[in-house]
GROMACS .gro file of C-alpha atoms in nm:
model
  131
    1MET     CA    1  -0.015   0.020   0.010
    2LYS     CA    2   0.117   0.340  -0.068
    3ALA     CA    3  -0.023   0.696  -0.105
    4GLN     CA    4  -0.080   0.891  -0.418
    5LEU     CA    5  -0.313   1.179  -0.370
    6LEU     CA    6  -0.312   1.386  -0.114
    7SER     CA    7  -0.620   1.619  -0.111
    8ILE     CA    8  -0.586   2.030  -0.052
    9MET     CA    9  -0.920   2.156  -0.044
   10VAL     CA   10  -0.908   2.553  -0.164
   11ASN     CA   11  -1.161   2.821  -0.209
   12ASP     CA   12  -1.126   2.892  -0.573
   13GLN     CA   13  -0.942   2.641  -0.890
   14ASP     CA   14  -0.840   2.874  -1.040
   15ARG     CA   15  -0.617   3.040  -0.825
   16ALA     CA   16  -0.506   2.751  -0.692
   17GLU     CA   17  -0.400   2.618  -1.026
   18ARG     CA   18  -0.204   2.981  -1.087
   19PHE     CA   19  -0.027   2.959  -0.705
   20TYR     CA   20   0.059   2.603  -0.675
   21THR     CA   21   0.239   2.622  -1.069
   22GLU     CA   22   0.350   2.966  -1.102
   23LYS     CA   23   0.504   3.012  -0.747
   24LEU     CA   24   0.540   2.680  -0.626
   25GLY     CA   25   0.639   2.519  -0.933
   26PHE     CA   26   0.412   2.208  -0.892
   27GLN     CA   27   0.281   2.107  -1.267
   28VAL     CA   28  -0.040   2.032  -1.372
   29LYS     CA   29  -0.071   1.663  -1.420
   30HIS     CA   30  -0.515   1.659  -1.436
   31ASN     CA   31  -0.690   1.901  -1.574
   32ILE     CA   32  -1.065   1.672  -1.585
   33ASP     CA   33  -1.391   1.868  -1.620
   34VAL     CA   34  -1.662   1.744  -1.353
   35GLY     CA   35  -1.946   1.905  -1.433
   36GLY     CA   36  -1.877   2.264  -1.192
   37ALA     CA   37  -1.541   2.159  -1.111
   38ARG     CA   38  -1.258   1.991  -1.193
   39TRP     CA   39  -1.017   1.730  -1.110
   40LEU     CA   40  -0.736   1.936  -1.055
   41THR     CA   41  -0.392   1.775  -1.002
   42VAL     CA   42  -0.010   1.871  -0.990
   43VAL     CA   43   0.258   1.706  -0.916
   44HIS     CA   44   0.660   1.773  -0.882
   45PRO     CA   45   0.835   1.860  -1.253
   46ASP     CA   46   1.080   1.582  -1.083
   47GLU     CA   47   0.844   1.374  -1.022
   48PRO     CA   48   0.613   1.322  -1.267
   49ASP     CA   49   0.465   0.950  -1.145
   50GLY     CA   50   0.466   1.036  -0.840
   51ILE     CA   51   0.274   1.139  -0.528
   52GLU     CA   52  -0.032   1.422  -0.747
   53ILE     CA   53  -0.205   1.695  -0.494
   54LEU     CA   54  -0.539   1.741  -0.611
   55LEU     CA   55  -0.692   2.075  -0.574
   56GLU     CA   56  -1.004   1.967  -0.432
   57PRO     CA   57  -1.275   2.274  -0.430
   58ALA     CA   58  -1.431   2.293  -0.072
   59GLY     CA   59  -1.769   2.239  -0.194
   60TYR     CA   60  -1.942   2.142   0.150
   61GLU     CA   61  -2.035   2.427   0.438
   62PHE     CA   62  -1.818   2.143   0.708
   63ALA     CA   63  -1.531   2.122   0.435
   64ARG     CA   64  -1.534   2.584   0.413
   65THR     CA   65  -1.568   2.568   0.818
   66TYR     CA   66  -1.269   2.359   0.864
   67GLN     CA   67  -1.052   2.476   0.593
   68SER     CA   68  -1.161   2.849   0.802
   69GLU     CA   69  -1.103   2.726   1.166
   70LEU     CA   70  -0.721   2.569   1.110
   71TYR     CA   71  -0.699   2.944   0.908
   72LYS     CA   72  -0.786   3.106   1.153
   73THR     CA   73  -0.543   2.901   1.427
   74ASN     CA   74  -0.278   2.963   1.195
   75MET     CA   75  -0.278   2.559   1.120
   76PRO     CA   76  -0.096   2.400   0.889
   77PHE     CA   77  -0.363   2.219   0.658
   78THR     CA   78  -0.098   1.960   0.510
   79MET     CA   79   0.288   1.966   0.499
   80LEU     CA   80   0.586   1.984   0.201
   81PHE     CA   81   0.941   1.955   0.254
   82SER     CA   82   1.238   2.098   0.130
   83GLU     CA   83   1.569   1.966   0.137
   84ASP     CA   84   1.693   2.349   0.130
   85ILE     CA   85   1.448   2.494   0.345
   86HIS     CA   86   1.623   2.885   0.329
   87LYS     CA   87   1.767   2.872  -0.065
   88GLU     CA   88   1.360   2.753  -0.084
   89TYR     CA   89   1.204   3.037   0.123
   90ALA     CA   90   1.416   3.278  -0.068
   91GLN     CA   91   1.345   3.152  -0.412
   92LEU     CA   92   0.932   3.148  -0.255
   93VAL     CA   93   0.910   3.480  -0.108
   94GLU     CA   94   1.067   3.617  -0.462
   95ALA     CA   95   0.807   3.465  -0.638
   96GLY     CA   96   0.596   3.635  -0.410
   97VAL     CA   97   0.512   3.389  -0.160
   98GLU     CA   98   0.367   3.536   0.209
   99PHE     CA   99   0.529   3.393   0.452
  100ARG     CA  100   0.390   3.404   0.826
  101GLY     CA  101   0.790   3.453   0.931
  102GLU     CA  102   1.103   3.295   0.833
  103PRO     CA  103   1.178   2.910   0.864
  104ALA     CA  104   1.293   2.889   1.230
  105GLU     CA  105   1.380   2.550   1.442
  106THR     CA  106   1.103   2.301   1.554
  107MET     CA  107   1.117   1.972   1.665
  108GLY     CA  108   1.293   1.792   1.376
  109GLY     CA  109   1.411   2.017   1.172
  110ILE     CA  110   1.356   2.406   1.074
  111SER     CA  111   0.961   2.549   0.951
  112ALA     CA  112   0.784   2.813   0.786
  113ILE     CA  113   0.451   2.899   0.695
  114PHE     CA  114   0.268   3.021   0.411
  115ASP     CA  115  -0.034   3.102   0.271
  116ASP     CA  116  -0.162   2.969  -0.040
  117THR     CA  117  -0.372   3.222  -0.114
  118CYS     CA  118  -0.700   3.003  -0.100
  119GLY     CA  119  -0.786   2.943   0.239
  120ASN     CA  120  -0.519   2.754   0.327
  121LEU     CA  121  -0.205   2.772   0.551
  122LEU     CA  122   0.127   2.513   0.474
  123MET     CA  123   0.405   2.452   0.666
  124LEU     CA  124   0.783   2.413   0.434
  125MET     CA  125   0.947   2.169   0.630
  126GLN     CA  126   1.328   2.062   0.669
  127VAL     CA  127   1.392   1.735   0.821
  128THR     CA  128   1.715   1.793   1.032
  129GLU     CA  129   1.722   1.500   1.286
  130PRO     CA  130   1.642   1.130   1.192
  131ALA     CA  131   1.334   0.972   1.206
   0.00000   0.00000   0.00000
C-alpha cells in the first residue's frame, strides 16, 4: 500500500492552479471538467508519476468551516518538504509567496508557514533530525 494522492481543499481552483504552478513550481497532471468543478491535480516536475496533489474545491459547508477554523488558528493544512529550506524560502519570497515568518527551528527540523492564497496555511519543512 502507498499514498499516491493528497487532497488540499481550495476556495478557488483557478487561483489555486496559478499559485501551485506559478509560485510553487508544480505542474498540472490532470485537469478534467467534472461538472461545475475540475479534477485538478499537480505534481512535482521532477516526479511526474509521483504523489499528486488534488486541488479540491471546498464545496461543502463543513469543509469550508474546517478550512476556515484551521486558518484562523494558524494551523497548517499540510506540510511540504524541502532539502534546503533557506534557499527555497528565499526563492518563494522572491516569487511573491507570503510567509508568516522566517524559517525557524522546530521539533525535528526547520519550518516556515505560508499562505496558499486559497484558504490554507501550508508548512514548509526541512527535516534535520533522523526519524
